[in-house]
Tab-separated table of C-alpha atoms and ligand atoms in Angstrom:
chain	number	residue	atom	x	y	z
A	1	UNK	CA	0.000	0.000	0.000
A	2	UNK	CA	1.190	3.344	-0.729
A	3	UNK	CA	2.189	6.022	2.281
A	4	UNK	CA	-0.574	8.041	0.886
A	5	UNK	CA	-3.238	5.419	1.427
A	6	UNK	CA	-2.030	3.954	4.897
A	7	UNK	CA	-2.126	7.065	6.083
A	8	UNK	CA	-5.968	7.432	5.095
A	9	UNK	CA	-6.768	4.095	6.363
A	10	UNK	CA	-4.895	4.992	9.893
A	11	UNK	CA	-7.186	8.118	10.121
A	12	UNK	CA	-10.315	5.889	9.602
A	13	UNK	CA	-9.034	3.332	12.079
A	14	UNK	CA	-8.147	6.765	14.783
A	15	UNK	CA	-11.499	8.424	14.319
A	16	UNK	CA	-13.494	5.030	14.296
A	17	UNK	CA	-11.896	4.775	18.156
A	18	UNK	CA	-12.813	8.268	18.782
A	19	UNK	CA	-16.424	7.864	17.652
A	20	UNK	CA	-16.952	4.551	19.348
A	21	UNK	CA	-15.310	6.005	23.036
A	22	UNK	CA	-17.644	9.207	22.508
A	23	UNK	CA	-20.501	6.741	21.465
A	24	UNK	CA	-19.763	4.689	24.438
A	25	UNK	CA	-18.766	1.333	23.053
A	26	UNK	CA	-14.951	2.019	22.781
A	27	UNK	CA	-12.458	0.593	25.830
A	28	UNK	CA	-12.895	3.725	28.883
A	29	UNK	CA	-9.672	4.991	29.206
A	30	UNK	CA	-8.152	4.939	33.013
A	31	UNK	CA	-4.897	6.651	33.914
A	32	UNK	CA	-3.138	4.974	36.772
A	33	UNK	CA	-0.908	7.640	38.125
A	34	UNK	CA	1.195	5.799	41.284
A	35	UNK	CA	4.340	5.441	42.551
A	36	UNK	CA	6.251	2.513	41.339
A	37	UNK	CA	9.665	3.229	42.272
A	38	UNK	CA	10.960	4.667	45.567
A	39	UNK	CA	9.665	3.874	49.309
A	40	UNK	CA	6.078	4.028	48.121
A	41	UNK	CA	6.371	1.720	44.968
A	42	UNK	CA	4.927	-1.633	47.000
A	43	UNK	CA	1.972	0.642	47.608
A	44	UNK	CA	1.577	1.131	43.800
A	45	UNK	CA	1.575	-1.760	42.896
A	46	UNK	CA	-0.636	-3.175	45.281
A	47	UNK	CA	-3.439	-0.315	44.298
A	48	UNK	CA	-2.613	-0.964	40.735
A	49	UNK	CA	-3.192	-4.734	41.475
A	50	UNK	CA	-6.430	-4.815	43.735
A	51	UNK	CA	-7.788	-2.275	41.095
A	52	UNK	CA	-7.500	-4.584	38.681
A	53	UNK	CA	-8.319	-7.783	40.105
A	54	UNK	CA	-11.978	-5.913	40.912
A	55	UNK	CA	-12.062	-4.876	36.631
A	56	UNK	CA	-11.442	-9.453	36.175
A	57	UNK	CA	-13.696	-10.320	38.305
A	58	UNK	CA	-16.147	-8.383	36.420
A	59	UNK	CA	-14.813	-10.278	32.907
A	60	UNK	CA	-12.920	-7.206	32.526
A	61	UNK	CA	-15.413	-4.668	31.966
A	62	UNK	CA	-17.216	-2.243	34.097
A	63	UNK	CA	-20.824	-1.356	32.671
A	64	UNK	CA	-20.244	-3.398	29.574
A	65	UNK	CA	-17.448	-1.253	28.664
A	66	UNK	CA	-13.833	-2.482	27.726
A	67	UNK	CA	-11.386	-0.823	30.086
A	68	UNK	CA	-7.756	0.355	28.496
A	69	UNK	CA	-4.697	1.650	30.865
A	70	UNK	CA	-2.557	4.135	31.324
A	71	UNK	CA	0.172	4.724	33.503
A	72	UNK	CA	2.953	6.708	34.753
A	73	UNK	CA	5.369	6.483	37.539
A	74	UNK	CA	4.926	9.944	39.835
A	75	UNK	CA	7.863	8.729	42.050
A	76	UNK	CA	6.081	10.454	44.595
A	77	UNK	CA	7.633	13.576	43.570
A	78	UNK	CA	5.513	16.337	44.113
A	79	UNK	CA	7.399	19.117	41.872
A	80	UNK	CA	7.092	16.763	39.060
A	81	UNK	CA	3.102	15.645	39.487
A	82	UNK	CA	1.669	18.357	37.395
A	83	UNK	CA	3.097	17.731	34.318
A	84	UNK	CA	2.856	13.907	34.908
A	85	UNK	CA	-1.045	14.134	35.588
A	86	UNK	CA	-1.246	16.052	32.274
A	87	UNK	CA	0.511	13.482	30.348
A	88	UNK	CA	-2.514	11.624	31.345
A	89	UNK	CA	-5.021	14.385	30.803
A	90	UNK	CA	-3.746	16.093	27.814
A	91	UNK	CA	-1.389	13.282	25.869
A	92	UNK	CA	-3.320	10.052	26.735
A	93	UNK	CA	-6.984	11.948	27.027
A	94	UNK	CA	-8.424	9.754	29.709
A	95	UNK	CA	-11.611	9.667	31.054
A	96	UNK	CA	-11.094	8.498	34.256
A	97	UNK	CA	-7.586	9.221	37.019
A	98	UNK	CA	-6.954	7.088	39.459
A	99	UNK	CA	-3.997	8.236	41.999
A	100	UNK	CA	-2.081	8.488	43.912
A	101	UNK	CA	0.204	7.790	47.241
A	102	UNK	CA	1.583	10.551	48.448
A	103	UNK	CA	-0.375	13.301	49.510
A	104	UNK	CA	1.902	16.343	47.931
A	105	UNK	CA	1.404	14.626	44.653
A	106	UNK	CA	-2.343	13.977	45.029
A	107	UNK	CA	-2.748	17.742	45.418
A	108	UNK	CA	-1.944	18.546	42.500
A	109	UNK	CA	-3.590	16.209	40.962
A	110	UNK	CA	-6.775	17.157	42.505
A	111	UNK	CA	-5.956	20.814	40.911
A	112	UNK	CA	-5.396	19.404	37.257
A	113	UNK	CA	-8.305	16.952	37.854
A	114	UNK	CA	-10.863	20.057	39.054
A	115	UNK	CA	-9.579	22.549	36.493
A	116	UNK	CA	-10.046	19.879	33.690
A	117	UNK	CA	-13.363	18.768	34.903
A	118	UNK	CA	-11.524	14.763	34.763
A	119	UNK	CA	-13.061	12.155	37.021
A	120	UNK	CA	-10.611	11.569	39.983
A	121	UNK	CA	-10.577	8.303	41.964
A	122	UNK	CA	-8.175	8.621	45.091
A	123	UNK	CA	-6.958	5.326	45.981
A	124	UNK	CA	-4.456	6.206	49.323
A	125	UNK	CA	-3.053	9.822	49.270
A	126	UNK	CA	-5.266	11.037	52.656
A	127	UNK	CA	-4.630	14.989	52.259
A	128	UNK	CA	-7.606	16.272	54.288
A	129	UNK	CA	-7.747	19.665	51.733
A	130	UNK	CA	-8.761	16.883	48.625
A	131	UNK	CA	-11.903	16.419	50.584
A	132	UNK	CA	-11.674	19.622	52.525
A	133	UNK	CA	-11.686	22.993	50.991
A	134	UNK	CA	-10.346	21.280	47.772
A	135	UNK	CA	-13.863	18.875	47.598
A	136	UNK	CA	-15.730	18.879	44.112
A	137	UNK	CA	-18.477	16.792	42.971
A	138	UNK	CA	-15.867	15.010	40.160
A	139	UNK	CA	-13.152	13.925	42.862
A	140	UNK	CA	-13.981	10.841	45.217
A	141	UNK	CA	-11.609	8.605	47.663
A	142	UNK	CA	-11.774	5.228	48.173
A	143	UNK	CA	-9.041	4.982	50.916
A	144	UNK	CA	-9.430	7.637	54.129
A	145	UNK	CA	-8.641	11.245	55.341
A	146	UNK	CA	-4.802	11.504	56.872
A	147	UNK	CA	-6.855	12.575	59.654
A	148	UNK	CA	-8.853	9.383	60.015
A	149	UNK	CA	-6.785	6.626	61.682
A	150	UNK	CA	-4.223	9.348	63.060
A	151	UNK	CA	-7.240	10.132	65.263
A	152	UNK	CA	-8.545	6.590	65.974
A	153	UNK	CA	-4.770	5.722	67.107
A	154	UNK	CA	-5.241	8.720	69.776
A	155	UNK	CA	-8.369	7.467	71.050
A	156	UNK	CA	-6.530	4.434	71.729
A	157	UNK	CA	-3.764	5.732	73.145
A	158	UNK	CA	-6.099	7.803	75.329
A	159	UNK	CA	-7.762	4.617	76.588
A	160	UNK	CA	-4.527	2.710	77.568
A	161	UNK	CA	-4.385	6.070	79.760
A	162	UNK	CA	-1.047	7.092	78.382
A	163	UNK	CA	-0.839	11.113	79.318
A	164	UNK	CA	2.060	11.990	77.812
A	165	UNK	CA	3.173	11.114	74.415
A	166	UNK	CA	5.832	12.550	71.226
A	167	UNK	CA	5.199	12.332	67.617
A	168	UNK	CA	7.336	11.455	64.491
A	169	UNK	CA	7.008	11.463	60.957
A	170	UNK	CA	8.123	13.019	57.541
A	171	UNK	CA	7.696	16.654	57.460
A	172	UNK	CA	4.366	16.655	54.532
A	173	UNK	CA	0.936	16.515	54.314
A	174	UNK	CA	0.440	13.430	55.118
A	175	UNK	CA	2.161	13.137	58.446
A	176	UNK	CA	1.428	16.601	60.203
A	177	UNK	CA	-1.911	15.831	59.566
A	178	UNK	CA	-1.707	11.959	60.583
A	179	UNK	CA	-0.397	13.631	63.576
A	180	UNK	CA	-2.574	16.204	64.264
A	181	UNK	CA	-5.573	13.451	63.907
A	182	UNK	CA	-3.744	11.358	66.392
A	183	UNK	CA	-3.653	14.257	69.089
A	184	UNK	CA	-7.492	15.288	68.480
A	185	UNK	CA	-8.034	12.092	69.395
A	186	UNK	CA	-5.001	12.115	72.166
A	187	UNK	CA	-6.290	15.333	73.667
A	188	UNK	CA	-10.217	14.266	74.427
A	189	UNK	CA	-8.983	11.405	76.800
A	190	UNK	CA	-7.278	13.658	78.449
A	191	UNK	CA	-3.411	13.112	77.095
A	192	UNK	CA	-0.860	16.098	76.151
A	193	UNK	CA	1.853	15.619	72.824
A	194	UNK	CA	4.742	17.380	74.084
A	195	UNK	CA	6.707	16.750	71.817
A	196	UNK	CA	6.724	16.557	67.623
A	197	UNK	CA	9.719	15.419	65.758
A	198	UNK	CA	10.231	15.325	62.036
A	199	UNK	CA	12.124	14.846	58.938
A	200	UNK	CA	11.927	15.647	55.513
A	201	UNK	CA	10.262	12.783	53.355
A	202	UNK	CA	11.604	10.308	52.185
A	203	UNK	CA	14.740	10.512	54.619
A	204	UNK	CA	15.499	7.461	56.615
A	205	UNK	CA	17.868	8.848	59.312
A	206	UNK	CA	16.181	8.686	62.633
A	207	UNK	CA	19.344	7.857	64.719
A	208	UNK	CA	19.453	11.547	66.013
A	209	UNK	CA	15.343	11.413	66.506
A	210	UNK	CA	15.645	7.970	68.379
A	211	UNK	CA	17.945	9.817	70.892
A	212	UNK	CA	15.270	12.683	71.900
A	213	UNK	CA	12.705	10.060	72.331
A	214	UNK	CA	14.676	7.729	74.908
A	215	UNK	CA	15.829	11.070	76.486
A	216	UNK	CA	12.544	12.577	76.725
A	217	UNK	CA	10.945	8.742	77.973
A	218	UNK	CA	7.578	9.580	77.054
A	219	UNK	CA	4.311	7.456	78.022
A	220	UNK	CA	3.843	6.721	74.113
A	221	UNK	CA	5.426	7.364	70.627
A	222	UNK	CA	2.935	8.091	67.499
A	223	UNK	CA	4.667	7.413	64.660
A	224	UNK	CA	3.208	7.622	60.819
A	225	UNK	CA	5.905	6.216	58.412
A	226	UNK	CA	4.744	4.037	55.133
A	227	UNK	CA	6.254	1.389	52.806
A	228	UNK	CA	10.002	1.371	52.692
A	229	UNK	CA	10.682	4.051	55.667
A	230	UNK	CA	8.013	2.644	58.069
A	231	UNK	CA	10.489	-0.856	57.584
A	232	UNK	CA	13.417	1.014	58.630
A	233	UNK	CA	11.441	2.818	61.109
A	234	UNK	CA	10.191	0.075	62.668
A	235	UNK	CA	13.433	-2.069	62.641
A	236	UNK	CA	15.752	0.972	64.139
A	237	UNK	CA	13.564	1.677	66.732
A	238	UNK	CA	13.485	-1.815	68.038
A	239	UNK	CA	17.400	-1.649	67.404
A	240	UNK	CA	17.776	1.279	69.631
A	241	UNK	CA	15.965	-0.626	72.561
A	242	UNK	CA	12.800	1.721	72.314
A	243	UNK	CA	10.393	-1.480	71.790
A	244	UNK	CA	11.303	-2.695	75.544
A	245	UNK	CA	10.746	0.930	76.766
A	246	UNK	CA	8.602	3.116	75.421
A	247	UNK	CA	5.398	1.753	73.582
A	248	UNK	CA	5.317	2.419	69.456
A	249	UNK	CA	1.637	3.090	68.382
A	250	UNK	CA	0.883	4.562	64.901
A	251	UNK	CA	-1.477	5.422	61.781
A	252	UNK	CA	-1.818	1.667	60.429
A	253	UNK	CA	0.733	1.908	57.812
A	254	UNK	CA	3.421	1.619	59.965
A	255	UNK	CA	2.486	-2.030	59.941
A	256	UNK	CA	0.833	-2.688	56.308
A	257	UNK	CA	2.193	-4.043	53.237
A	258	UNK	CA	5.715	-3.833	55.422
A	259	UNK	CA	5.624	-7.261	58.250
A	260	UNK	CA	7.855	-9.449	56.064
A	261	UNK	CA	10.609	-7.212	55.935
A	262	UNK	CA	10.155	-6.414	59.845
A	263	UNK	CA	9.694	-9.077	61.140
A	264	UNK	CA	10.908	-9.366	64.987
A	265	UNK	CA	11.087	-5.766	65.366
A	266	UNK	CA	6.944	-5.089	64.640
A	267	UNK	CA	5.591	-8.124	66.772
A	268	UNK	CA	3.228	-6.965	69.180
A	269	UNK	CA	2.463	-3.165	67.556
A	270	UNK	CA	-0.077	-1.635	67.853
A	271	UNK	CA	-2.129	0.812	65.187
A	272	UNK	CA	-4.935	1.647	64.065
A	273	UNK	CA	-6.824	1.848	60.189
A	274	UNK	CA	-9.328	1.010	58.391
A	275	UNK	CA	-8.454	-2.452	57.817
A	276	UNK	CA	-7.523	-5.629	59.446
A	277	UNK	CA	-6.123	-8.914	57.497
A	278	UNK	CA	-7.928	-11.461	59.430
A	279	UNK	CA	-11.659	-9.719	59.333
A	280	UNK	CA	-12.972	-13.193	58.983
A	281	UNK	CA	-16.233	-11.990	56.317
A	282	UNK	CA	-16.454	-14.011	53.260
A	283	UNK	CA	-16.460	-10.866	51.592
A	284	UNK	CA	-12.731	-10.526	52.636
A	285	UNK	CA	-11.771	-14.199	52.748
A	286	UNK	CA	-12.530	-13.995	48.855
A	287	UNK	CA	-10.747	-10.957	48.170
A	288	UNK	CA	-7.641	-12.330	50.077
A	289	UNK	CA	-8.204	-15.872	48.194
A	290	UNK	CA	-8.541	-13.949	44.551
A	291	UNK	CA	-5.935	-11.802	45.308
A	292	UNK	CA	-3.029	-14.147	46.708
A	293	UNK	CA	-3.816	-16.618	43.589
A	294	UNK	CA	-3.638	-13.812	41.565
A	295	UNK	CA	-0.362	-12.088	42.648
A	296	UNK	CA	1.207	-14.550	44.930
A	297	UNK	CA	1.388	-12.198	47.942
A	298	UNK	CA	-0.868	-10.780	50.348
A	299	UNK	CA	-3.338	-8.243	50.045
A	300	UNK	CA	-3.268	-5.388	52.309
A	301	UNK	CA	-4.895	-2.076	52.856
A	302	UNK	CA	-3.499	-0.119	49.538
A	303	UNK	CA	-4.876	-3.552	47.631
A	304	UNK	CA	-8.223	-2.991	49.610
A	305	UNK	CA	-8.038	0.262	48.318
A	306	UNK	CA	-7.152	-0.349	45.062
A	307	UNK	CA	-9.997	-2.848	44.792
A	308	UNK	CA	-12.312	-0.195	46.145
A	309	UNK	CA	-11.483	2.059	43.601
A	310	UNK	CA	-12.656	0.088	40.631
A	311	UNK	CA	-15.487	-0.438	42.630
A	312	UNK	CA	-16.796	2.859	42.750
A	313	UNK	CA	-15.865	3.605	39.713
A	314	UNK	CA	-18.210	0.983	38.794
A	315	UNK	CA	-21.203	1.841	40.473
A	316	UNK	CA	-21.076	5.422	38.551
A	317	UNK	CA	-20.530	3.987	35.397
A	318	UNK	CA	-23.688	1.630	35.708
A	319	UNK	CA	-25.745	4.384	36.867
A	320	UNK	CA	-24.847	5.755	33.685
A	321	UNK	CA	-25.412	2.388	32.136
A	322	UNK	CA	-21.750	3.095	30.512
A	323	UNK	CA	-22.261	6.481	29.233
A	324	UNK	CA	-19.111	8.489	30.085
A	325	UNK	CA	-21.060	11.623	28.823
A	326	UNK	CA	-23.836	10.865	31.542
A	327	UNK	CA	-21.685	12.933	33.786
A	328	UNK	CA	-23.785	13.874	36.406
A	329	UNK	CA	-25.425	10.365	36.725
A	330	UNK	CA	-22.040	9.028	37.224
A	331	UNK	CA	-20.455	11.659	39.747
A	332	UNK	CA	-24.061	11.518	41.842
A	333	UNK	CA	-23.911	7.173	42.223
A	334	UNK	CA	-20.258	7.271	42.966
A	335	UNK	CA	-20.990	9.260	46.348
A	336	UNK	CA	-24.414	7.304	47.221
A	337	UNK	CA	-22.729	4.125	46.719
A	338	UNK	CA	-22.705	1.676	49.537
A	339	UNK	CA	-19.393	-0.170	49.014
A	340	UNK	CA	-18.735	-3.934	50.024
A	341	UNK	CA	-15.499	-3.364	50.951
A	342	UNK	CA	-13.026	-6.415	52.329
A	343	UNK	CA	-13.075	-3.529	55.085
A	344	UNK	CA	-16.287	-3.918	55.516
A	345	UNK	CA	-18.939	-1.872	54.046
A	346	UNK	CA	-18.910	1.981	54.350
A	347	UNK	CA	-20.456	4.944	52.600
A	348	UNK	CA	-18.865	7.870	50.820
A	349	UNK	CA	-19.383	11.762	52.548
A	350	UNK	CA	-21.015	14.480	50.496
A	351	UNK	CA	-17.451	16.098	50.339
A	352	UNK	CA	-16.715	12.648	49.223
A	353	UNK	CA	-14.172	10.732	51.731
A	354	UNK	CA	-15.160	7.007	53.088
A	355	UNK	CA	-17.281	7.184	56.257
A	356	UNK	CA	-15.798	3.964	57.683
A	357	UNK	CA	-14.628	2.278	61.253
A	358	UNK	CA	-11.467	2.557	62.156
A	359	UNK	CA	-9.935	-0.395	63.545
A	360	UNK	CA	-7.557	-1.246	66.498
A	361	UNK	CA	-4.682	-3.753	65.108
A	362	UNK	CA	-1.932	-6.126	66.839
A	363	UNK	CA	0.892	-7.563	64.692
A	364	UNK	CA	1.105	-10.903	64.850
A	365	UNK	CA	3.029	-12.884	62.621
A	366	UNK	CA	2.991	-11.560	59.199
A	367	UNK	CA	-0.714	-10.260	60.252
A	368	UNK	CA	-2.510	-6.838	61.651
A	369	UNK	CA	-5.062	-9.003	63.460
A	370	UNK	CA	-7.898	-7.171	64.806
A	371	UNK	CA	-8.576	-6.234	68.199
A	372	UNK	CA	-11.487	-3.939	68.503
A	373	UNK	CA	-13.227	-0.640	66.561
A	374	UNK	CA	-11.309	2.451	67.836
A	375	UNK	CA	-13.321	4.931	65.930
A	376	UNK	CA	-17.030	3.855	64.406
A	377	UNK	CA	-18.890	4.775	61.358
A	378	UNK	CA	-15.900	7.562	61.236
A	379	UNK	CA	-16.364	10.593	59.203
A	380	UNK	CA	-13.574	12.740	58.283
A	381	UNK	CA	-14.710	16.702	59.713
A	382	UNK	CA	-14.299	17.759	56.025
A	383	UNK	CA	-13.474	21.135	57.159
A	384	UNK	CA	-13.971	24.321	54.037
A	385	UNK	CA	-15.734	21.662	52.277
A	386	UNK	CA	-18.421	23.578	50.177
A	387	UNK	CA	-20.630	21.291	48.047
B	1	LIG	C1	-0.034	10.101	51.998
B	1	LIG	O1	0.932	10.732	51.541
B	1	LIG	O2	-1.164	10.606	52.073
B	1	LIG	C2	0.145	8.694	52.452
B	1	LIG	C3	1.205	7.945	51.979
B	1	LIG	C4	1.340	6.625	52.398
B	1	LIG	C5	0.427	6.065	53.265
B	1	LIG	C6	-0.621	6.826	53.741
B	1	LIG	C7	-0.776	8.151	53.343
């Protein structure tokens, strides 16, 4: 065939695929923006993964609709997320984002995702401001406010009458307000933080930290660490002696997605989330089933999460009986949605975070067994929200 005629005939096949998506019988188009390199590429995956396990199970549609994927690796890097969510938005054209992990990334996200009117699913990054003053009818999140568990742990902590306790975590989003959650919750049982440490993310250097905390001997530490630092978190602390001295509580992820590489050094911890492995419902034993034989690992929360996601997603696109132009239909049944979760089941907020029970966790093993609900029916105070 001549250059002249392939050309024509690669113009019919590109428009064809336009008409059909903006028909709605072509694939839906998903970007997965996540980190999958760095300390937060396990969680990536594992959202990537339970996100797509949900799409099989459904014979890999969602509302009859093929689903096609895109995906870049944000690295967690906040200065570079705005011209990596465009690559999606603008270069790819997708109809749907799901991402990300880290909260300074998911910010900006948010912005690209509101300016450009995009569907945004939020499958871990808890920055309250995404459904605080940031909130907007085409943004939803499947995982939990940074606030959320950070306060159930201080309930806790509260309860085991601990009065005085310091903080640590990386110096973001994500951890001053896991931390400010955890002394809300501190503070109403009558406890006092007297102390907050930090570092910049994603540094790994606590020696210097560890010091001012078995100086200081406080009643409790709250820490909020996640994927590759909470594992060197965890293990230096119990290196330094802390374990046999002062008690470790923390925001669940201290704990998920990381007990392998702990080991030892997280046996006995305590946290709190909105997720435990062993919540013996067939709804989870399933999941965990489906998802070990599909990955040959573990689930765990960003999995749950991930799984979640797709879920949602799918309840506004049947609404909308697969009609990506049925906008409204689709952005109203994603936040009336009652999701069976492997959490169990929990309903979305108007400003559109997960009203869910927070859960109190032991390690054991390579498990977060539960223990008790720290926090029920929570609902994230979705402060500047306007919707
Ligand atoms: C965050 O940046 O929001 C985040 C990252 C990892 C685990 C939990 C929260």
């Amino acid at each position: 065939m001549q250059l002249a005629h392939r050309l024509t005939a690669l113009a019919a096949v590109l428009s064809f695929a336009a008409f059909a998506q903006a028909q709605g019988t072509g694939p839906i188009k998903i970007g997965l923006m996540l980190p999958y390199t760095g300390t937060y590429a396990g969680l990536g995956n594992a959202i990537e993964n339970g996100f797509k396990l949900y799409v099989q199970e459904q014979g890999g549609k969602l509302a009859g609709r093929e689903i096609q994927y895109f995906k870049v690796d944000d690295e967690s890097e906040p200065s570079k997320a705005t011209d990596n969510v465009n690559k999606l938005i603008k270069r790819d054209n997708v109809d749907v984002l799901v991402g990300t992990v880290h909260s300074g990334v998911a910010l900006a996200m948010a912005k690209a995702a509101k300016d450009s009117n995009t569907l945004l699913i939020v499958p871990n990054a808890g920055a309250d401001a995404i459904t605080g003053p940031m909130c907007a009818a085409n943004i939803v999140r499947s995982s939990f406010s940074n606030w959320q568990p950070g306060y159930g742990t201080g309930i806790v902590a509260g309860q085991k009458g601990y009065k005085k306790a310091m903080t640590i975590t990386w110096n973001y989003a994500a951890g001053a307000e896991a931390v400010k959650g955890f002394a809300d919750g501190f503070e109403k049982g009558g406890g006092k933080v007297v102390k907050d440490l930090n570092l910049p993310f994603p540094n790994v250097e606590f020696q210097a930290l560890l010091t001012e905390i078995a100086a200081q001997k406080p009643d409790v530490v709250f820490a909020f660490f996640a994927g590759g630092g909470a594992v060197k978190f965890v293990k230096d602390y119990a290196a330094a002696g802390l374990n046999k001295t002062v008690p470790l509580m923390g925001s669940g992820f201290l704990t998920d997605g990381t007990l392998e590489a702990q080991g030892a050094a997280a046996q006995g911890l305590l946290t709190a989330l909105h997720y435990a492995d062993d919540l013996d419902t067939p709804r989870n034993n399933s999941f965990r089933k489906n998802y070990a034989l599909a990955y040959k690992a573990n689930a765990d929360v960003y999995a749950v999460q991930g799984y979640d996601a797709a879920q949602i997603l799918n309840a506004g696109l049947t609404a909308a009986k697969g009609d990506l132009a049925k906008r409204d239909a689709i952005t109203a049944a994603m936040r009336k949605v009652t999701v069976d979760s492997p959490r169990g089941k929990f309903t979305i907020s108007a400003a559109g975070n997960p009203v869910q029970d927070i859960y109190l966790r032991e390690v054991k093993g390579n498990n977060n067994e539960f223990r008790s609900i720290a926090a029920k029916a929570l609902a994230d105070p979705a402060r500047g929200c306007k919707l």
